[in-house]
Coordinates of C-alpha atoms and ligand atoms in Angstrom, one line a residue:
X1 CA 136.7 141.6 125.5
X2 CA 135.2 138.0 124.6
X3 CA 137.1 135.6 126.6
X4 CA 139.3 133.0 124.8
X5 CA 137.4 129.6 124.8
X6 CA 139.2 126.7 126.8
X7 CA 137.7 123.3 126.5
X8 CA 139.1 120.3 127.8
X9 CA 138.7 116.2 127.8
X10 CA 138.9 115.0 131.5
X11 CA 139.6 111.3 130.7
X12 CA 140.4 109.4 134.0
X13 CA 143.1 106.5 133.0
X14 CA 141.2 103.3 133.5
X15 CA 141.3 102.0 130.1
X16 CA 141.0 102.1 126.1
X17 CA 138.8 104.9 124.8
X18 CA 135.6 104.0 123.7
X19 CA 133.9 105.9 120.5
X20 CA 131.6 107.5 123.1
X21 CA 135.0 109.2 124.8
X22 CA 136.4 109.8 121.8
X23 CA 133.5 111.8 120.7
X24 CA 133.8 113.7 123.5
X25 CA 136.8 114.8 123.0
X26 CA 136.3 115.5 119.8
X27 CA 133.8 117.9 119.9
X28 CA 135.6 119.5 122.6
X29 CA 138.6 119.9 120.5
X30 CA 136.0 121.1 117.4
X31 CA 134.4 123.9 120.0
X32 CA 137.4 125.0 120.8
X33 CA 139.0 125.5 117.8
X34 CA 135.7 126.4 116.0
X35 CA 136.5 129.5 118.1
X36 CA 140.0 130.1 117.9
X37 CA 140.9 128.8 121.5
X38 CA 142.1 126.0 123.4
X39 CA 141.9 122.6 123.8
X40 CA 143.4 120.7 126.9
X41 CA 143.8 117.1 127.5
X42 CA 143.4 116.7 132.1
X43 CA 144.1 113.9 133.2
X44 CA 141.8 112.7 136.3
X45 CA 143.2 109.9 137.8
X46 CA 142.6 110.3 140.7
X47 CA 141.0 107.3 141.9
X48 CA 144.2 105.1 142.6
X49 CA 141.9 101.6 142.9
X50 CA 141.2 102.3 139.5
X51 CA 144.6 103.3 137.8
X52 CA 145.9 101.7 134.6
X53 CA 149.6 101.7 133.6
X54 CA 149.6 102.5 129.8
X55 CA 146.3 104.0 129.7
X56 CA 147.9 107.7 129.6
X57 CA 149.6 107.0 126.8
X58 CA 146.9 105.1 125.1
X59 CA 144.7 108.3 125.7
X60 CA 147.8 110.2 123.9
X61 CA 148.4 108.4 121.0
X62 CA 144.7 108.0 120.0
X63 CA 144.2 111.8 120.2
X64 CA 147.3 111.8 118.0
X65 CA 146.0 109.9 115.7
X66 CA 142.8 111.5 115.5
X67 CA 144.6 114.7 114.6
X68 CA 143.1 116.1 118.4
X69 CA 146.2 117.1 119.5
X70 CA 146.0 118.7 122.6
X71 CA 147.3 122.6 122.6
X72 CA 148.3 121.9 126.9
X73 CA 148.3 118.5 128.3
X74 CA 150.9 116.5 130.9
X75 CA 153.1 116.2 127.7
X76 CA 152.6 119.6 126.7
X77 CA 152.0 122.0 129.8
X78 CA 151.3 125.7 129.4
X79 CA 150.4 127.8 132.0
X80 CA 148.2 125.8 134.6
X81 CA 150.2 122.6 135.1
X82 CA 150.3 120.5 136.3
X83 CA 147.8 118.3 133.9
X84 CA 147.5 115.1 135.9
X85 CA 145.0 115.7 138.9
X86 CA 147.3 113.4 141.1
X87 CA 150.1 115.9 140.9
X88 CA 147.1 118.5 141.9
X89 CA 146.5 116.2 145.4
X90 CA 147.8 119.5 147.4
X91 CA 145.0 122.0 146.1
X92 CA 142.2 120.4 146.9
X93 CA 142.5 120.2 150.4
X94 CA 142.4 124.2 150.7
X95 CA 139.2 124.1 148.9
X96 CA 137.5 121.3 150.9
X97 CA 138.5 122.4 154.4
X98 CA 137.4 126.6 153.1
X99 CA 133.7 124.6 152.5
X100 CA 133.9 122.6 156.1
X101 CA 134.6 126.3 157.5
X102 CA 131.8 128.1 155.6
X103 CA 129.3 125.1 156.9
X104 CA 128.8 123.9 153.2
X105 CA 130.8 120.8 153.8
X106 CA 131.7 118.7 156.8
X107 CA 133.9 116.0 158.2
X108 CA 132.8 112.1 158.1
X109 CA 134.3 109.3 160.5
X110 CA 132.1 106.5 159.2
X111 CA 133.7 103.0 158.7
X112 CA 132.4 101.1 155.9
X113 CA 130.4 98.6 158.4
X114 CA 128.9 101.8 159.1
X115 CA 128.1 102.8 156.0
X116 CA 126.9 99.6 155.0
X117 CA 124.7 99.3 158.3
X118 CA 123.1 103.0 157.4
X119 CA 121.6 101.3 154.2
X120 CA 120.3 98.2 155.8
X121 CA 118.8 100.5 158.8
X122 CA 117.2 102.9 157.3
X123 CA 115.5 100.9 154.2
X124 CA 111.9 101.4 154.0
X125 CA 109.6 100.2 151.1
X126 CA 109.5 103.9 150.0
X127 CA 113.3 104.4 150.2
X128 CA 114.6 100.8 149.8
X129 CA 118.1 102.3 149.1
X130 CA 118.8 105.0 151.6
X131 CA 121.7 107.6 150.3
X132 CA 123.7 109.6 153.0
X133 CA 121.8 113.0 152.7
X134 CA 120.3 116.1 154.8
X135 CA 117.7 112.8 156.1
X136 CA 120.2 110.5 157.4
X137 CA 123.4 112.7 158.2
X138 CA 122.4 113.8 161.7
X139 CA 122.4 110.4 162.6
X140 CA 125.6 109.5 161.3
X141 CA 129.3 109.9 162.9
X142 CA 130.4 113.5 161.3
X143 CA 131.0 117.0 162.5
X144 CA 127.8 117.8 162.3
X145 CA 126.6 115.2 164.3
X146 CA 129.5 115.1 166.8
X147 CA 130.1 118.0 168.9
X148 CA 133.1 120.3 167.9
X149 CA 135.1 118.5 170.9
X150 CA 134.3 115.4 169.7
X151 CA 134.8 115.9 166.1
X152 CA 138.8 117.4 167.4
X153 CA 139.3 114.7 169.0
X154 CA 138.5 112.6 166.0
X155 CA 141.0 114.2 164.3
X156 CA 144.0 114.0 166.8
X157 CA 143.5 110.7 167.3
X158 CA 144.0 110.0 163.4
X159 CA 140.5 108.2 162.8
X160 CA 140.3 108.4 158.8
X161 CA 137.8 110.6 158.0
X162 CA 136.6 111.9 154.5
X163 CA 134.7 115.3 153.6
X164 CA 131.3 115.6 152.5
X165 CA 129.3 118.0 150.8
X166 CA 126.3 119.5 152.5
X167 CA 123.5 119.9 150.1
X168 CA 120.0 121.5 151.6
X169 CA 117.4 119.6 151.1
X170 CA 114.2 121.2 148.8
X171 CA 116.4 123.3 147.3
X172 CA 116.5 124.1 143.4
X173 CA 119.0 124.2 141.3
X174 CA 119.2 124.8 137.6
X175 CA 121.8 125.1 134.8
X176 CA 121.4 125.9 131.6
X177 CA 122.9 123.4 129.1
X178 CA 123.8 124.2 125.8
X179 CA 122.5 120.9 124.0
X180 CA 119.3 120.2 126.2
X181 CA 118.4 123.8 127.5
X182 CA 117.5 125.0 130.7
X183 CA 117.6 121.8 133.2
X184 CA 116.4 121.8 137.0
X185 CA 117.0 119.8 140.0
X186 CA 115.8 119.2 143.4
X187 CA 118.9 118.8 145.9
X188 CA 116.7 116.5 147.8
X189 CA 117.6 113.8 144.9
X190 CA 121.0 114.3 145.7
X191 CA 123.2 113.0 148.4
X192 CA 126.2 114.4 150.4
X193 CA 129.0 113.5 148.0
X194 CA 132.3 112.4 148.9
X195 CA 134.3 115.6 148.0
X196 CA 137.4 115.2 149.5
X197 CA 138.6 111.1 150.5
X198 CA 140.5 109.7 153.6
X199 CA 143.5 109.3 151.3
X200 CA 143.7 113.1 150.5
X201 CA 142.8 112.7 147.3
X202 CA 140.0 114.7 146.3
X203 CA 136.7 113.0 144.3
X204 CA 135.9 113.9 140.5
X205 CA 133.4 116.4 142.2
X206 CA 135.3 118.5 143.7
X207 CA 138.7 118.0 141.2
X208 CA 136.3 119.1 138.3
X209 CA 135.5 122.0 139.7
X210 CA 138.3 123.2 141.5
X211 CA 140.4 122.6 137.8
X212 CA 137.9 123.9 135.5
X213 CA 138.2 127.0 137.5
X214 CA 142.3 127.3 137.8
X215 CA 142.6 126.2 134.4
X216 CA 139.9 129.0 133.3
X217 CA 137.4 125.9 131.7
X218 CA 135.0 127.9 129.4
X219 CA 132.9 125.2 127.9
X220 CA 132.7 122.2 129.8
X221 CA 131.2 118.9 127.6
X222 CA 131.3 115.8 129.0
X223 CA 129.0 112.4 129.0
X224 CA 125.6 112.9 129.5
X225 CA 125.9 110.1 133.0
X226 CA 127.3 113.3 134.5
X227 CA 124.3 115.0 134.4
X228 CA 122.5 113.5 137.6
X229 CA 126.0 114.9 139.9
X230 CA 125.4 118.5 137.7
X231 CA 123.6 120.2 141.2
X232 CA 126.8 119.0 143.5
X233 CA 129.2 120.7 141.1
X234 CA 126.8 123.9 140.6
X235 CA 126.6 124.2 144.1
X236 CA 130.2 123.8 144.4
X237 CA 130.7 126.7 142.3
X238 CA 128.5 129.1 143.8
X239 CA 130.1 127.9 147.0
X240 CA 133.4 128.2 146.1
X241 CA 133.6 130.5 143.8
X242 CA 130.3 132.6 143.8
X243 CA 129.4 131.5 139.8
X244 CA 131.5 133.5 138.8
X245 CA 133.6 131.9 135.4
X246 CA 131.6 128.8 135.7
X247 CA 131.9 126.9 132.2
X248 CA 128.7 126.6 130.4
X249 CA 128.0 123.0 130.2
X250 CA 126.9 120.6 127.4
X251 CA 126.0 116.8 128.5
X252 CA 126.7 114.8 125.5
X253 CA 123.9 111.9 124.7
X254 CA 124.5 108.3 124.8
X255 CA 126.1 106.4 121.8
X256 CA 123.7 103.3 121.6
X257 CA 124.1 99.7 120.4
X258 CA 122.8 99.2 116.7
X259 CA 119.4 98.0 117.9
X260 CA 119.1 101.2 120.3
X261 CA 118.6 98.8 122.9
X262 CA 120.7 100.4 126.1
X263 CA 124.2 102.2 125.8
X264 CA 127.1 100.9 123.3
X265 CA 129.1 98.5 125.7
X266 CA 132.9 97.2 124.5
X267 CA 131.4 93.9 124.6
X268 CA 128.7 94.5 122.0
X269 CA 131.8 95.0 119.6
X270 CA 133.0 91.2 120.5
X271 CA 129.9 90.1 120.0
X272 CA 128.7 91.8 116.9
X273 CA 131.8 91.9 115.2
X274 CA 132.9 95.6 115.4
X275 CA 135.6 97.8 117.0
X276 CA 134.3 99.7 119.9
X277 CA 138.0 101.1 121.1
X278 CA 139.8 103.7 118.9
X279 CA 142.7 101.7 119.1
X280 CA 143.2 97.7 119.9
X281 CA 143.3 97.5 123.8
X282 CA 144.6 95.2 125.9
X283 CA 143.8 95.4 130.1
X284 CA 146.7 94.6 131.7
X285 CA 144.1 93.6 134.4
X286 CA 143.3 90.3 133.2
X287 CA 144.5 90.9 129.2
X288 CA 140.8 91.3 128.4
X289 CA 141.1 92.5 124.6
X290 CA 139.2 94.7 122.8
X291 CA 139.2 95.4 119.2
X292 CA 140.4 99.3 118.0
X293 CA 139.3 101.0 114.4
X294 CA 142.7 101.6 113.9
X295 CA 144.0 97.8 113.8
X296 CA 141.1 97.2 111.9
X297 CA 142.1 98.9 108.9
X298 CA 139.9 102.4 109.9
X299 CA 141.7 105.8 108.4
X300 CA 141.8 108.3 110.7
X301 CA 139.6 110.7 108.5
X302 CA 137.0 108.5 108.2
X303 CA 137.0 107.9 111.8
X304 CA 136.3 110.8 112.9
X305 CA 134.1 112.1 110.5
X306 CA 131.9 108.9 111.6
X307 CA 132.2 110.5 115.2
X308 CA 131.2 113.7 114.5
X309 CA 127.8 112.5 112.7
X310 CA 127.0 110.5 115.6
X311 CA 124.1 112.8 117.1
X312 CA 125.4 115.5 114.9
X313 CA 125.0 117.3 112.0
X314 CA 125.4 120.7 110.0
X315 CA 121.2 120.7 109.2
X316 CA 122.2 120.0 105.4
X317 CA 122.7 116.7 104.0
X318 CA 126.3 116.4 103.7
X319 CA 127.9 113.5 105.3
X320 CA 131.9 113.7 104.7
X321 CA 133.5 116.1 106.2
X322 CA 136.8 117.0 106.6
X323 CA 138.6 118.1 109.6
X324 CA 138.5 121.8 108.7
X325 CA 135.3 121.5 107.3
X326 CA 133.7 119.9 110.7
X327 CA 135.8 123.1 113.0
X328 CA 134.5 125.2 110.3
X329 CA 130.5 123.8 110.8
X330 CA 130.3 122.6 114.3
X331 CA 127.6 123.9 116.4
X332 CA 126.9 122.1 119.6
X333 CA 123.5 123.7 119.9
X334 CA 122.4 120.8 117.1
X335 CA 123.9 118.0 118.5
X336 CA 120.7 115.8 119.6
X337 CA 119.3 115.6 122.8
X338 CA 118.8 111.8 122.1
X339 CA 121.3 109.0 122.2
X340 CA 122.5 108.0 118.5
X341 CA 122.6 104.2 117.4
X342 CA 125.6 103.6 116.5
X343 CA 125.6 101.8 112.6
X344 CA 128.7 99.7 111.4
X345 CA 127.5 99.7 108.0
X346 CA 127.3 103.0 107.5
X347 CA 131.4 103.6 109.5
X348 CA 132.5 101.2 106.8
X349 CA 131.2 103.7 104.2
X350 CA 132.7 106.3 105.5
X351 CA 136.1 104.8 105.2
X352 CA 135.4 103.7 102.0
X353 CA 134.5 107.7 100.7
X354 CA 137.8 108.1 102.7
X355 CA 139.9 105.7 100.7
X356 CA 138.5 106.7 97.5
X357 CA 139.4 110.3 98.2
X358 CA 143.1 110.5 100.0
X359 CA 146.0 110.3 97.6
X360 CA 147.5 107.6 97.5
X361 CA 151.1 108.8 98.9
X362 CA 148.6 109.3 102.6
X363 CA 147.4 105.9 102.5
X364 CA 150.9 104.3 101.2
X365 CA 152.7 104.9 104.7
X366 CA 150.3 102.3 106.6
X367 CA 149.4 100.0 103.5
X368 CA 153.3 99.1 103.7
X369 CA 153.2 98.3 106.9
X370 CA 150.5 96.2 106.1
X371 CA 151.9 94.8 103.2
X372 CA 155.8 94.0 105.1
X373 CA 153.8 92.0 107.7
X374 CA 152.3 90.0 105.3
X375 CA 155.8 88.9 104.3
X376 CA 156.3 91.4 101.2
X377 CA 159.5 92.7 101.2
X378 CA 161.0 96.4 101.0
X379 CA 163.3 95.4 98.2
X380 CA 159.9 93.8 96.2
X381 CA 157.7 97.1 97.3
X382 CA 160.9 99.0 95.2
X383 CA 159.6 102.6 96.1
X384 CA 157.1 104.6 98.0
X385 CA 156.0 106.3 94.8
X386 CA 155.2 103.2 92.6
X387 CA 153.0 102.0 96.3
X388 CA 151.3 105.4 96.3
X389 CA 150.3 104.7 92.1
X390 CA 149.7 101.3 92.8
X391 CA 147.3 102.2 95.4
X392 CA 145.8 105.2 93.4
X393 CA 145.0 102.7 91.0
X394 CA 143.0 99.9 93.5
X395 CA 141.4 102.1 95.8
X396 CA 138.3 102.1 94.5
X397 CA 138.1 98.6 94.9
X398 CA 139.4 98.9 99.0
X399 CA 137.1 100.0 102.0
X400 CA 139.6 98.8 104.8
X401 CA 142.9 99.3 104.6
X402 CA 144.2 95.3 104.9
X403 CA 142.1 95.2 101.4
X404 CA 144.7 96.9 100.4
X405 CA 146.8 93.4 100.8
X406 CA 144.9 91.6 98.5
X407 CA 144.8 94.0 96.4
X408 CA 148.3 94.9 95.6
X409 CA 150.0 92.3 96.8
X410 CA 150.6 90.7 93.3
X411 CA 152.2 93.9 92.0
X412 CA 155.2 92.5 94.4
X413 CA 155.2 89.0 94.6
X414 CA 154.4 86.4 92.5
X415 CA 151.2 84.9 93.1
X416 CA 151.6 81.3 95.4
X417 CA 148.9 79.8 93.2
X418 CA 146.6 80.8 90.7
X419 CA 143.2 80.3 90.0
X420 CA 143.2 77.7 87.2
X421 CA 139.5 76.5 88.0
X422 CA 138.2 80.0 86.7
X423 CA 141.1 80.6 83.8
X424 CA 139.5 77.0 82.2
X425 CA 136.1 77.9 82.1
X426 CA 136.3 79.4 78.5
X427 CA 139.6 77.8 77.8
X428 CA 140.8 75.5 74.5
X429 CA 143.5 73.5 73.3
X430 CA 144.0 76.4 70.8
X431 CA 144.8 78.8 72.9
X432 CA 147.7 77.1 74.5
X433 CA 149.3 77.3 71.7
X434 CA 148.6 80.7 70.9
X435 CA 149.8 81.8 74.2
X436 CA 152.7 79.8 73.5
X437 CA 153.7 80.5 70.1
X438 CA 152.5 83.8 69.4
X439 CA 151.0 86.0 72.4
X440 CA 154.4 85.6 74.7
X441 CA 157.3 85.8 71.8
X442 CA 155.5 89.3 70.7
X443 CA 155.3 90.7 74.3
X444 CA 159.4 89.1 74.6
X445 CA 159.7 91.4 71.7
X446 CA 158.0 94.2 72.9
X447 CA 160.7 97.0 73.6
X448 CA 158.5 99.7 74.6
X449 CA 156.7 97.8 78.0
X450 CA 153.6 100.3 78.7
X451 CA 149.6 99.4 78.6
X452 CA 149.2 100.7 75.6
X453 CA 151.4 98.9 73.7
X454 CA 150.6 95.9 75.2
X455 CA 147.4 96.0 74.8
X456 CA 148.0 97.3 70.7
X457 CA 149.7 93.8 70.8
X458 CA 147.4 91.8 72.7
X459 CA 144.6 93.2 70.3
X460 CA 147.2 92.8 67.0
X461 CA 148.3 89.1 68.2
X462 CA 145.0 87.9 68.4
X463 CA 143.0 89.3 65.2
X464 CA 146.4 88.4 63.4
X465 CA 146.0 84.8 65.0
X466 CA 142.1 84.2 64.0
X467 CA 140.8 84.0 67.2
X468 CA 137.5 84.8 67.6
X469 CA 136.3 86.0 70.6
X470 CA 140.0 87.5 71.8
X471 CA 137.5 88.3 75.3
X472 CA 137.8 84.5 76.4
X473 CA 141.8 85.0 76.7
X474 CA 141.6 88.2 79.1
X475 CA 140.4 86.1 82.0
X476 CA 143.2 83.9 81.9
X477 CA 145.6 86.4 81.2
X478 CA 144.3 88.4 84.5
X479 CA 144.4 85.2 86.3
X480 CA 148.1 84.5 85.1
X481 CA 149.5 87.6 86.4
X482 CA 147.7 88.4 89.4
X483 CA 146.4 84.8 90.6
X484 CA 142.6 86.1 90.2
X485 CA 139.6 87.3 88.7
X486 CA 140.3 90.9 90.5
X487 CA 142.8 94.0 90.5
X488 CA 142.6 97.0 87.7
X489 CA 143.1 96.5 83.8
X490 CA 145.5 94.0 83.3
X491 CA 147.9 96.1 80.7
X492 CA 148.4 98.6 83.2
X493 CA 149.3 95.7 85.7
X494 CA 151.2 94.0 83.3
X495 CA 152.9 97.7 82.4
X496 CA 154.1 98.0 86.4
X497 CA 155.2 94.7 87.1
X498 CA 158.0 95.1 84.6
X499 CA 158.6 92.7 81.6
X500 CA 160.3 90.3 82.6
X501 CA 158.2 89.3 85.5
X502 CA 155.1 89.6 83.4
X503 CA 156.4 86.9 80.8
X504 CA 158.0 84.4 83.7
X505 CA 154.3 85.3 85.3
X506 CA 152.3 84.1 81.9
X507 CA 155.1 81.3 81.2
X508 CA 154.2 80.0 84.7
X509 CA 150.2 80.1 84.8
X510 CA 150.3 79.2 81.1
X511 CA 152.0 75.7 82.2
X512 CA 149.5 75.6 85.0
X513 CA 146.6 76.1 83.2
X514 CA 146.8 73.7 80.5
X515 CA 147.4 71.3 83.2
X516 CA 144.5 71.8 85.1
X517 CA 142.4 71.7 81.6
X518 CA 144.3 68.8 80.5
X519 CA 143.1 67.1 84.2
X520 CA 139.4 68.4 83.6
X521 CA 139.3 66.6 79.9
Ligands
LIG601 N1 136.9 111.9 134.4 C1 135.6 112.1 133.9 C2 135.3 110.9 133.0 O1 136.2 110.2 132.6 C3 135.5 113.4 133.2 C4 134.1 113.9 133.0 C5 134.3 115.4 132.6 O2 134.6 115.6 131.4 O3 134.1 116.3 133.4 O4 134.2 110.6 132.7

């Protein structure tokens, strides 16, 4: 029987997710479901220096948003909990000390003077920064270099001591990687990792391995800076576990700044004037702040098809993609080897596609939001099915969602000032008056308010009034009701914001208009 596929993202708590995380645990979560199987959130925090309060549940809410949910995680756990590798401290030791007895690991008593000495002592011009390995070890303080008496004694007399991996030097070790093929190593590049620390807590090493193994990891896919530490965990699992159920491994390329100059950095955002995060972020560190593509008006669906086309694609030219459609086409044999530039231009065009497409009833939950903390009111927003028309009917004209204020705002409010500069362009005496006299008494007579009628009466009105060129008094009709030259056709704005708005709307910008031409004379 095939075994069911388990994929998992490994994010250690230190921070906001960047897009290159994100990715990552996208196409995790695409893999797995792709084939019908898992997808499990671990959380590795187990380097305490580098703990973040709130990062957990900044992890949790992006995936949530991203429609990644997890199918076992520390909010969800299923079988092989607990999810959060501090809770896990207890394991590792069995695993470490089972290496230490077999000879593939060993115990180290070096202080950090010592450590730091090691690298000023044994820097040559050939090696000018020395690494504890199989060339320096035997002349360090470990059980290898102690006797066994000595190394006891150690022990009982509580010096800290941390456990290293043995690697052999010369030797070579290969894994086969399902984005860059077969890939091989000499252990002689590699030093004696930290596996286990003084603390107890084990490294990311020996805590990736050890978990992908419990929690029966089938695919492992993880950032492609993993790759140079790929022989310490291969050895680790023919150590421990002989190979056998080792995941097959995919090292994701880099996502790169726009120029493809070096990897994407949440700095470049700052500077270039783009989200890096997937949400806003704020370290409680030193309240650094970085800028998420959710705050910045980025839908979801939009977002992560963007994702998934960085340094993928199906090998057709389609670019949107829906989530079934990407679990559906994913293949991470034809994500590229290469790291992808990452192009703002072309995210904003995806959410724009995205706009255009979702109904408006998706988009109306978080354009109200919008819209209340802009100072519209629920009462003046009236119902969530005239916001979901109202937005069916602008959204071509949106690509973020705080468009969306501008462009609906005036269905709710009246506009705070209109542009009278623009509405005066084409303007005359004359058609104050007719405005006055004819144009606003027919629509105050109008008893059936839709577009059509309005418009019957707009185009009526004016042939019946002799003016000739009846296109000079849209503009300031538009302008009038929506305080600008923008929005959809102005009958079926005039037809939602009611009749009696409409005519205080015209009254108003009428008055203000003549006065600004009036000035101008
Ligand atoms: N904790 C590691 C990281 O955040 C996980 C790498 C992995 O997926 O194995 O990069």
């Amino acid at each position: 029987m095939e075994k069911r596929v388990r994929t998992r993202f490994a994010p250690s708590p230190t921070g906001g997710l960047h897009l290159g995380g994100v990715r990552t645990a996208l196409y995790n979560y695409l893999f797995a479901k792709h084939f019908g199987g898992d997808f499990i959130l671990r959380i590795e925090d187990t380097d305490q220096t580098r703990f973040v309060p709130d990062a957990e549940e900044y992890i949790m809410e992006t995936l949530k948003w991203c429609g990644l949910e997890p199918d076992e995680s520390p909010f969800k756990p299923g079988d092989y909990a607990p999810y959060r590798q501090s809770e896990r401290k207890p394991i590792y030791r069995e695993y470490a000390e089972k290496l230490v007895a077999n000879g593939q690991a060993y115990y180290a008593f070096d202080t950090p003077e010592e450590l730091t000495a090691m690298r000023e002592n044994f820097k040559t011009e050939q090696n000018p920064s020395p690494k504890y390995d199989f060339s320096i070890r035997e002349k360090m303080s470990n059980s290898l270099a102690l006797s066994a008496e000595e190394t006891q004694k150690e022990i009982s007399d509580g010096t800290p001591y941390v456990i290293r991996i043995k690697m052999s030097a010369n030797e070579k070790v290969s894994l086969h990687d399902m984005i860059r093929g077969d890939v091989s190593f000499n252990t002689t590049d590699v030093d004696d990792k930290v596996l286990l620390k003084a603390d107890g807590m084990p490294t990311y090493h020996l805590a990736v391995v050890v978990d992908d193994y419990l929690m029966k990891i089938t695919h492992a896919f993880r950032g492609e800076e993993w790759l140079p530490s790929a022989p310490v965990h291969i050895k680790l699992w023919e150590n421990l576990f002989g190979l056998e159920n080792m995941p097959e491994w995919a090292h994701l390329p880099l996502i790169l700044k726009p120029d493809g100059k070096g990897k994407l950095s949440k700095r470049d955002g700052a500077k270039l004037g783009f989200p890096v995060f997937a949400m806003n972020w704020t370290d409680p560190r030193d309240n650094e702040f970085t800028e998420g593509f959710r705050e910045r008006g980025f839908v979801p669906q939009a977002f992560v098809n963007m994702l998934a086309l960085i340094g993928w694609n199906d090998g057709t030219e389609q670019e949107l993609f829906s989530s079934p459609e990407l679990i559906a086409k994913f293949d991470i044999g034809r994500v590229h080897k290469g790291g992808a530039k990452f192009n703002y231009t072309k995210a904003l065009w995806f959410n724009k596609e995205w706009v255009k497409t979702l109904p408006g009833f998706e988009l109306a939950p978080q354009v109200k939001q919008l819209l209340l903390a802009d100072g519209v009111t629920e009462k003046q927003i009236d119902s969530d099915a005239i916001l979901a028309g109202i937005i069916d009917m602008v959204k071509d004209r949106c690509t973020l969602l705080p468009d969306f204020v501008s462009q609906t705002d005036f269905f709710f409010r009246r506009p705070a000032s209109i542009d009278t500069a623009s509405a005066i362009k084409k303007w005359e005496t004359a058609y104050g008056i007719f405005y006055r006299e004819k144009l606003i008494p027919q629509y105050e007579n109008c008893e059936s308010w839709t577009a059509e009628n309005l418009e019957n009466i707009f185009n009526e009105t004016t042939a019946a009034g002799g003016i000739e060129k009846p296109g000079n008094l849209m503009l300031p009709l538009r302008i009038m009701l929506v305080g600008g030259k923008f929005g959809p056709h102005v009958f079926d704005i005039a037809a939602l914001i009611g009749k009696k708005e409409s005519i205080a709307r015209l009254k108003e910008g009428l008055d203000s208009i003549e006065k600004a031409f009036l000035e101008k004379q």
